[in-house]
Amino acid sequence: MEISANRMDLGFKKHCEEYEEAALRVLRSGWYILGKEDEAFEEEFASYHGQGMYCAGVANGLDALILGIRALGIGEGDEVIIQGNTYIASVMGATINGAVPVFVEPDEHHQIDVSKIEEAITPRTKAVMVVHLYGLICDMDKVCGICRKHSLMLIEDCAQAHGAMWNGRKAGTFGDVGCFSFYPTKNIGAFGDAGAVISRDPEIIGKIKVLRNYGSGKRYYNEVVGVNSRLDEMQAALLRVRLKYIDEITDERRAIAAYYDAHITNPGIIKPVQQDGGYAVYHQYVICSGRRDELMGYLKERGIGTIIHYPLPPHLQEAYAYLGHKRGDLPVTEDYADRVLSIPMYNGMKEDEMKFVTDAINAF
Ligand SMILES: *Cc1c(COP(=O)(O)O)cnc(C)c1O
């Protein structure tokens, strides 16, 4: 049996007629960027997150972070607290604006260690960013409490957490901005690049809509220096279909995770745990092993694909050499980088495939 870490074709096939109809609708419309489909998607994505939410579609998840952070007025020299074990985009969202990332170690759930946020605060700290890594979620009551106490803004990188909840409230609705990616592999994936920012504050969303279109609110009149980060109609129309099935997508991923939770019994493997209060959407199912590379090779020999998210943490990347970090600065983060392994998790995965993966891991 061949099982890849990820599959994008099955989600399409399941509702292919609706996707094809949406694509044809756009092709025949004669309007391809920022139009009716974008507006409808923004409205639907905002209302999915509850009453009083607003949304701006952008070109990708990194732009959602860059423009979300810029719209909050965070820039040169401002410090943003971010967990060490995140994807590079979280950090670039801050540094491309001139902000300085201050890394905090993760906890045993792979999320920012909430108990270590306060000691990272300085007079220059402007915001905390939580990532909801792998589709798990941290204690948002505590994070919000710290932000309120110290008058800090809160940014949520929700690229891996579409529909995740803390005590029944959705990821992306706690922060000043919630930044989403719809990269094809994400839980809500487009068929190309796409992203969005949500906020309770219509002014912030208004600013992002200006920034994403060359800093222009009125055509050919530019208020600020912006970027080109428009969402195209094709992606918006396809995302509208995907969004209809978000609960189905989440339920299926949670069922795969529940299968792994129940059946992986190898004592050398640590399984991911969502702490009480959270509702995880399992963008990835990430196990830990002290013999990770060996395990990865063992599974590969048996036709099972896995991925390391992520082998080198941001503070040790060449791009961030200027921050002056060295190995040993973030031991928990670095240890995760050596031990994490994402095992197959995709919509449309069959039970015999889950069993095959599980049996192989247990036999290792
Ligand atoms: C995917 C991802 C992003 C960036 O999204 P793109 O659409 O690829 O730019 C940002 N943060 C996290 C945590 C991600 O997983």
Short mmCIF file of C-alpha atoms and ligand atoms in Angstrom, two decimals:
data_model
loop_
_atom_site.label_atom_id
_atom_site.label_comp_id
_atom_site.label_asym_id
_atom_site.label_seq_id
_atom_site.Cartn_x
_atom_site.Cartn_y
_atom_site.Cartn_z
CA MET A 1 0.00 0.00 0.00
CA GLU A 2 1.22 3.53 -0.86
CA ILE A 3 0.01 6.26 1.45
CA SER A 4 1.17 9.83 0.98
CA ALA A 5 1.42 12.28 3.86
CA ASN A 6 -1.10 14.48 2.15
CA ARG A 7 -3.66 14.32 -0.65
CA MET A 8 -5.46 17.19 -2.28
CA ASP A 9 -7.38 15.36 -5.01
CA LEU A 10 -9.89 13.55 -2.82
CA GLY A 11 -11.49 16.65 -1.32
CA PHE A 12 -12.07 17.96 -4.84
CA LYS A 13 -13.46 14.68 -6.14
CA LYS A 14 -15.98 14.41 -3.34
CA HIS A 15 -17.78 17.58 -4.46
CA CYS A 16 -16.34 17.96 -7.96
CA GLU A 17 -19.56 19.01 -9.65
CA GLU A 18 -19.94 21.99 -7.36
CA TYR A 19 -16.31 23.04 -7.82
CA GLU A 20 -16.58 22.72 -11.58
CA GLU A 21 -19.78 24.71 -11.63
CA ALA A 22 -18.18 27.49 -9.55
CA ALA A 23 -15.12 27.58 -11.82
CA LEU A 24 -17.25 27.81 -14.95
CA ARG A 25 -19.36 30.54 -13.39
CA VAL A 26 -16.20 32.64 -12.93
CA LEU A 27 -14.79 31.84 -16.38
CA ARG A 28 -18.04 32.91 -18.01
CA SER A 29 -18.55 35.98 -15.84
CA GLY A 30 -15.93 38.13 -17.56
CA TRP A 31 -14.70 39.45 -14.16
CA TYR A 32 -11.67 37.84 -12.54
CA ILE A 33 -10.26 39.80 -9.61
CA LEU A 34 -12.01 41.36 -6.60
CA GLY A 35 -15.63 41.08 -7.60
CA LYS A 36 -18.89 39.48 -6.52
CA GLU A 37 -17.31 36.15 -5.55
CA ASP A 38 -14.75 37.87 -3.33
CA GLU A 39 -17.41 39.94 -1.64
CA ALA A 40 -19.61 36.90 -1.11
CA PHE A 41 -16.72 34.83 0.24
CA GLU A 42 -15.65 37.61 2.61
CA GLU A 43 -19.20 37.85 3.92
CA GLU A 44 -19.58 34.09 4.30
CA PHE A 45 -16.19 33.63 5.95
CA ALA A 46 -16.88 36.52 8.35
CA SER A 47 -20.31 35.22 9.32
CA TYR A 48 -18.92 31.69 9.76
CA HIS A 49 -16.88 33.29 12.56
CA GLY A 50 -19.93 34.89 14.14
CA GLN A 51 -21.86 38.09 14.17
CA GLY A 52 -19.94 41.33 14.04
CA MET A 53 -16.91 39.88 12.25
CA TYR A 54 -15.45 41.44 9.11
CA CYS A 55 -13.16 39.91 6.49
CA ALA A 56 -10.72 40.96 3.78
CA GLY A 57 -9.56 38.44 1.20
CA VAL A 58 -5.89 38.63 0.23
CA ALA A 59 -3.53 36.70 -2.03
CA ASN A 60 -2.05 34.25 0.52
CA GLY A 61 -1.48 33.57 4.20
CA LEU A 62 1.80 35.43 4.47
CA ASP A 63 0.16 38.56 3.08
CA ALA A 64 -2.68 38.12 5.57
CA LEU A 65 -0.08 38.29 8.35
CA ILE A 66 1.93 41.14 6.79
CA LEU A 67 -1.11 43.30 6.10
CA GLY A 68 -2.89 42.35 9.32
CA ILE A 69 0.15 43.40 11.35
CA ARG A 70 0.66 46.58 9.28
CA ALA A 71 -2.99 47.56 9.72
CA LEU A 72 -2.50 47.36 13.50
CA GLY A 73 0.23 49.97 13.21
CA ILE A 74 3.01 47.59 14.22
CA GLY A 75 6.31 48.43 12.53
CA GLU A 76 9.98 49.34 12.87
CA GLY A 77 11.49 48.20 16.17
CA ASP A 78 8.23 47.03 17.73
CA GLU A 79 8.46 43.65 19.43
CA VAL A 80 6.05 40.83 18.71
CA ILE A 81 6.05 37.75 20.96
CA ILE A 82 5.85 34.54 18.88
CA GLN A 83 6.29 30.87 19.71
CA GLY A 84 9.66 29.49 18.63
CA ASN A 85 8.31 26.38 16.88
CA THR A 86 6.28 27.95 14.13
CA TYR A 87 6.35 28.08 10.35
CA ILE A 88 8.60 30.83 9.02
CA ALA A 89 5.62 32.81 7.67
CA SER A 90 4.46 33.76 11.18
CA VAL A 91 7.84 35.38 11.80
CA MET A 92 8.17 36.99 8.36
CA GLY A 93 4.73 38.56 8.81
CA ALA A 94 6.29 40.54 11.64
CA THR A 95 9.82 41.15 10.33
CA ILE A 96 8.76 42.30 6.84
CA ASN A 97 7.06 45.16 8.72
CA GLY A 98 10.32 45.92 10.55
CA ALA A 99 9.09 44.39 13.80
CA VAL A 100 11.32 42.22 15.98
CA PRO A 101 10.23 38.68 16.87
CA VAL A 102 10.73 37.71 20.51
CA PHE A 103 10.54 33.95 20.74
CA VAL A 104 8.80 32.04 23.51
CA GLU A 105 9.11 28.29 23.97
CA PRO A 106 6.19 25.96 23.23
CA ASP A 107 4.41 23.81 25.81
CA GLU A 108 3.72 20.06 25.67
CA HIS A 109 0.81 20.71 23.28
CA HIS A 110 3.09 22.38 20.68
CA GLN A 111 1.45 25.76 21.42
CA ILE A 112 3.03 28.90 22.87
CA ASP A 113 3.83 28.28 26.54
CA VAL A 114 1.38 30.74 28.04
CA SER A 115 3.23 30.73 31.38
CA LYS A 116 6.32 32.16 29.66
CA ILE A 117 4.70 35.05 27.79
CA GLU A 118 4.88 37.62 30.57
CA GLU A 119 8.64 37.27 31.10
CA ALA A 120 9.16 38.06 27.40
CA ILE A 121 7.34 41.41 27.62
CA THR A 122 9.49 44.56 27.40
CA PRO A 123 8.59 48.26 27.01
CA ARG A 124 8.81 47.74 23.23
CA THR A 125 6.36 44.82 23.10
CA LYS A 126 3.36 45.69 20.97
CA ALA A 127 1.67 42.35 20.41
CA VAL A 128 1.49 38.64 21.08
CA MET A 129 1.02 36.25 18.16
CA VAL A 130 -0.51 32.83 18.76
CA VAL A 131 -0.25 30.26 15.97
CA HIS A 132 -2.68 27.40 16.84
CA LEU A 133 -0.03 25.11 15.40
CA TYR A 134 -1.18 21.83 13.79
CA GLY A 135 -4.80 22.87 14.36
CA LEU A 136 -4.55 22.60 18.14
CA ILE A 137 -5.33 25.63 20.28
CA CYS A 138 -3.83 27.06 23.45
CA ASP A 139 -5.59 28.53 26.49
CA MET A 140 -7.03 31.65 24.88
CA ASP A 141 -8.56 32.87 28.15
CA LYS A 142 -5.08 33.14 29.61
CA VAL A 143 -3.57 34.70 26.48
CA CYS A 144 -6.35 37.29 26.26
CA GLY A 145 -5.95 38.02 29.98
CA ILE A 146 -2.22 38.71 29.54
CA CYS A 147 -2.85 40.94 26.52
CA ARG A 148 -5.49 42.93 28.40
CA LYS A 149 -3.33 43.28 31.51
CA HIS A 150 -0.34 44.62 29.54
CA SER A 151 -2.32 46.48 26.84
CA LEU A 152 -0.89 44.32 24.07
CA MET A 153 -2.50 43.59 20.75
CA LEU A 154 -3.21 39.99 19.81
CA ILE A 155 -2.54 38.47 16.41
CA GLU A 156 -3.81 34.98 15.59
CA ASP A 157 -2.06 33.00 12.88
CA CYS A 158 -4.95 30.70 11.99
CA ALA A 159 -3.36 29.20 8.88
CA GLN A 160 -3.63 25.73 10.43
CA ALA A 161 -6.74 26.25 12.52
CA HIS A 162 -9.85 26.91 10.41
CA GLY A 163 -12.76 26.17 12.73
CA ALA A 164 -10.68 25.31 15.82
CA MET A 165 -12.29 26.52 19.04
CA TRP A 166 -11.46 27.43 22.62
CA ASN A 167 -14.46 26.93 24.91
CA GLY A 168 -16.77 27.05 21.90
CA ARG A 169 -15.33 30.26 20.45
CA LYS A 170 -13.57 30.07 17.11
CA ALA A 171 -9.89 30.70 16.47
CA GLY A 172 -9.45 34.07 14.81
CA THR A 173 -12.16 35.79 16.86
CA PHE A 174 -10.01 36.42 19.96
CA GLY A 175 -7.38 38.60 18.36
CA ASP A 176 -7.30 42.09 16.90
CA VAL A 177 -6.74 40.22 13.64
CA GLY A 178 -7.10 36.55 12.67
CA CYS A 179 -4.92 35.68 9.69
CA PHE A 180 -5.77 32.73 7.46
CA SER A 181 -4.06 30.88 4.64
CA PHE A 182 -5.99 28.85 2.08
CA TYR A 183 -2.92 27.19 0.61
CA PRO A 184 -4.19 23.97 -1.03
CA THR A 185 -3.03 21.68 1.80
CA LYS A 186 -4.73 23.68 4.56
CA ASN A 187 -7.99 22.41 6.04
CA ILE A 188 -9.87 24.97 3.96
CA GLY A 189 -7.72 24.99 0.86
CA ALA A 190 -8.03 26.90 -2.38
CA PHE A 191 -6.87 25.61 -5.77
CA GLY A 192 -3.95 28.00 -5.83
CA ASP A 193 -2.87 30.68 -3.35
CA ALA A 194 -5.34 32.60 -1.21
CA GLY A 195 -5.64 34.11 2.26
CA ALA A 196 -7.85 36.29 4.44
CA VAL A 197 -7.85 38.46 7.53
CA ILE A 198 -10.80 38.64 9.89
CA SER A 199 -11.44 41.21 12.61
CA ARG A 200 -14.17 42.59 14.80
CA ASP A 201 -13.00 46.08 13.84
CA PRO A 202 -14.32 47.20 10.43
CA GLU A 203 -11.71 49.97 10.30
CA ILE A 204 -8.86 47.46 10.38
CA ILE A 205 -10.48 45.42 7.62
CA GLY A 206 -11.02 48.64 5.65
CA LYS A 207 -7.31 49.46 5.98
CA ILE A 208 -6.37 46.00 4.73
CA LYS A 209 -8.67 46.37 1.74
CA VAL A 210 -6.82 49.59 0.86
CA LEU A 211 -3.36 48.10 1.50
CA ARG A 212 -4.03 44.99 -0.61
CA ASN A 213 -4.82 47.14 -3.66
CA TYR A 214 -1.82 49.48 -3.99
CA GLY A 215 -2.99 51.58 -1.07
CA SER A 216 -5.97 52.64 -3.08
CA GLY A 217 -9.52 52.96 -1.80
CA LYS A 218 -10.71 54.94 -4.80
CA ARG A 219 -9.44 53.73 -8.17
CA TYR A 220 -6.21 55.47 -9.23
CA TYR A 221 -6.04 57.52 -6.00
CA ASN A 222 -3.45 56.11 -3.60
CA GLU A 223 -3.60 57.04 0.09
CA VAL A 224 -0.64 54.95 1.23
CA VAL A 225 2.06 52.75 -0.26
CA GLY A 226 0.37 49.38 -0.46
CA VAL A 227 0.96 46.06 -2.17
CA ASN A 228 -0.78 43.94 -4.77
CA SER A 229 -2.39 41.21 -2.73
CA ARG A 230 -5.81 40.84 -4.27
CA LEU A 231 -7.86 37.66 -4.07
CA ASP A 232 -9.00 36.42 -7.44
CA GLU A 233 -12.56 35.46 -8.26
CA MET A 234 -11.67 31.89 -9.18
CA GLN A 235 -10.18 31.15 -5.75
CA ALA A 236 -12.99 32.98 -3.97
CA ALA A 237 -15.68 31.02 -5.84
CA LEU A 238 -13.93 27.70 -5.15
CA LEU A 239 -13.41 28.63 -1.50
CA ARG A 240 -17.12 29.33 -1.16
CA VAL A 241 -17.74 25.69 -2.05
CA ARG A 242 -15.03 24.48 0.33
CA LEU A 243 -16.42 26.60 3.15
CA LYS A 244 -19.84 24.94 2.80
CA TYR A 245 -18.19 21.69 3.83
CA ILE A 246 -15.98 22.95 6.64
CA ASP A 247 -17.82 20.96 9.32
CA GLU A 248 -17.60 17.78 7.25
CA ILE A 249 -13.87 18.43 6.68
CA THR A 250 -13.23 19.02 10.38
CA ASP A 251 -15.29 16.02 11.53
CA GLU A 252 -13.40 13.74 9.19
CA ARG A 253 -10.00 14.99 10.38
CA ARG A 254 -11.04 14.61 13.99
CA ALA A 255 -12.16 11.05 13.28
CA ILE A 256 -8.75 10.21 11.77
CA ALA A 257 -7.06 11.75 14.82
CA ALA A 258 -9.35 9.75 17.14
CA TYR A 259 -8.39 6.57 15.28
CA TYR A 260 -4.69 7.32 15.73
CA ASP A 261 -5.25 8.29 19.38
CA ALA A 262 -6.95 4.96 20.06
CA HIS A 263 -4.73 2.65 18.01
CA ILE A 264 -1.17 3.95 18.18
CA THR A 265 0.15 2.11 21.20
CA ASN A 266 3.91 2.05 20.60
CA PRO A 267 5.34 3.23 23.95
CA GLY A 268 8.18 5.04 22.13
CA ILE A 269 5.73 7.39 20.43
CA ILE A 270 4.22 10.50 21.98
CA LYS A 271 0.85 11.44 20.49
CA PRO A 272 -0.49 15.00 20.24
CA VAL A 273 -2.79 16.10 23.04
CA GLN A 274 -5.28 18.93 22.86
CA GLN A 275 -5.66 20.42 26.32
CA ASP A 276 -9.16 20.56 27.86
CA GLY A 277 -11.24 23.47 26.63
CA GLY A 278 -9.91 23.25 23.11
CA TYR A 279 -11.50 21.82 19.98
CA ALA A 280 -8.69 20.76 17.64
CA VAL A 281 -9.10 20.54 13.85
CA TYR A 282 -5.90 18.51 13.22
CA HIS A 283 -4.31 20.29 10.29
CA GLN A 284 -1.56 17.79 11.08
CA TYR A 285 -1.32 14.79 13.36
CA VAL A 286 2.15 15.23 14.82
CA ILE A 287 3.80 12.50 16.82
CA CYS A 288 7.15 12.71 18.61
CA SER A 289 9.88 10.10 18.67
CA GLY A 290 13.43 10.12 19.98
CA ARG A 291 14.29 8.01 16.91
CA ARG A 292 12.36 10.22 14.49
CA ASP A 293 14.65 9.98 11.45
CA GLU A 294 14.84 6.20 11.78
CA LEU A 295 11.04 6.01 12.10
CA MET A 296 10.61 8.22 9.05
CA GLY A 297 12.84 5.92 7.00
CA TYR A 298 11.09 2.82 8.32
CA LEU A 299 7.69 4.18 7.28
CA LYS A 300 9.01 5.30 3.91
CA GLU A 301 10.25 1.77 3.19
CA ARG A 302 6.69 0.60 3.80
CA GLY A 303 5.25 3.15 1.39
CA ILE A 304 4.08 5.62 4.04
CA GLY A 305 4.85 9.29 3.50
CA THR A 306 5.54 11.61 6.43
CA ILE A 307 6.67 15.23 6.76
CA ILE A 308 8.68 17.10 9.40
CA HIS A 309 6.93 20.33 10.44
CA TYR A 310 9.53 21.87 10.84
CA PRO A 311 13.13 20.62 10.71
CA LEU A 312 14.82 23.97 11.47
CA PRO A 313 13.11 26.56 13.71
CA PRO A 314 12.95 30.21 12.57
CA HIS A 315 15.52 31.48 15.11
CA LEU A 316 18.17 29.20 13.54
CA GLN A 317 17.33 30.01 9.92
CA GLU A 318 19.96 31.80 7.85
CA ALA A 319 17.37 34.48 7.06
CA TYR A 320 17.32 35.38 10.76
CA ALA A 321 21.04 35.21 11.47
CA TYR A 322 20.83 38.98 12.06
CA LEU A 323 18.78 38.36 15.20
CA GLY A 324 21.90 36.79 16.70
CA HIS A 325 20.36 33.60 18.02
CA LYS A 326 22.34 30.40 18.40
CA ARG A 327 21.56 26.74 18.97
CA GLY A 328 20.63 26.25 22.62
CA ASP A 329 18.72 29.53 22.92
CA LEU A 330 15.37 27.72 22.64
CA PRO A 331 15.99 24.14 23.82
CA VAL A 332 12.33 23.05 23.83
CA THR A 333 11.76 24.38 20.32
CA GLU A 334 14.99 22.80 19.06
CA ASP A 335 14.12 19.48 20.69
CA TYR A 336 10.74 19.47 18.92
CA ALA A 337 12.47 20.09 15.60
CA ASP A 338 14.47 16.90 16.19
CA ARG A 339 11.51 14.75 17.26
CA VAL A 340 8.30 15.81 15.45
CA LEU A 341 6.82 13.82 12.59
CA SER A 342 3.53 14.47 10.79
CA ILE A 343 1.90 11.21 9.77
CA PRO A 344 -0.67 10.86 6.95
CA MET A 345 -3.76 12.99 7.55
CA TYR A 346 -6.03 14.05 4.73
CA ASN A 347 -9.69 14.25 3.92
CA GLY A 348 -10.82 11.10 2.18
CA MET A 349 -8.39 8.85 4.09
CA LYS A 350 -9.81 5.35 4.43
CA GLU A 351 -9.82 3.20 7.54
CA ASP A 352 -7.60 0.50 6.00
CA GLU A 353 -5.06 3.24 5.29
CA MET A 354 -5.22 4.46 8.89
CA LYS A 355 -4.77 0.86 10.05
CA PHE A 356 -1.80 0.35 7.75
CA VAL A 357 -0.09 3.47 9.12
CA THR A 358 -0.94 2.56 12.71
CA ASP A 359 0.28 -1.04 12.37
CA ALA A 360 3.56 0.13 10.88
CA ILE A 361 4.14 2.66 13.69
CA ASN A 362 3.30 0.05 16.33
CA ALA A 363 5.65 -2.47 14.71
CA PHE A 364 8.55 0.00 14.73
C1 LIG B 1 0.76 27.98 5.68
C2 LIG B 1 1.07 28.87 6.79
C3 LIG B 1 1.24 30.26 6.63
C4 LIG B 1 1.37 30.93 5.31
O1 LIG B 1 0.43 30.72 4.37
P1 LIG B 1 0.75 30.86 2.81
O2 LIG B 1 -0.62 30.91 2.23
O3 LIG B 1 1.54 29.68 2.41
O4 LIG B 1 1.48 32.14 2.61
C5 LIG B 1 1.40 31.03 7.76
N1 LIG B 1 1.47 30.48 8.98
C6 LIG B 1 1.35 29.16 9.18
C7 LIG B 1 1.41 28.64 10.57
C8 LIG B 1 1.17 28.31 8.10
O5 LIG B 1 1.06 26.99 8.30
#
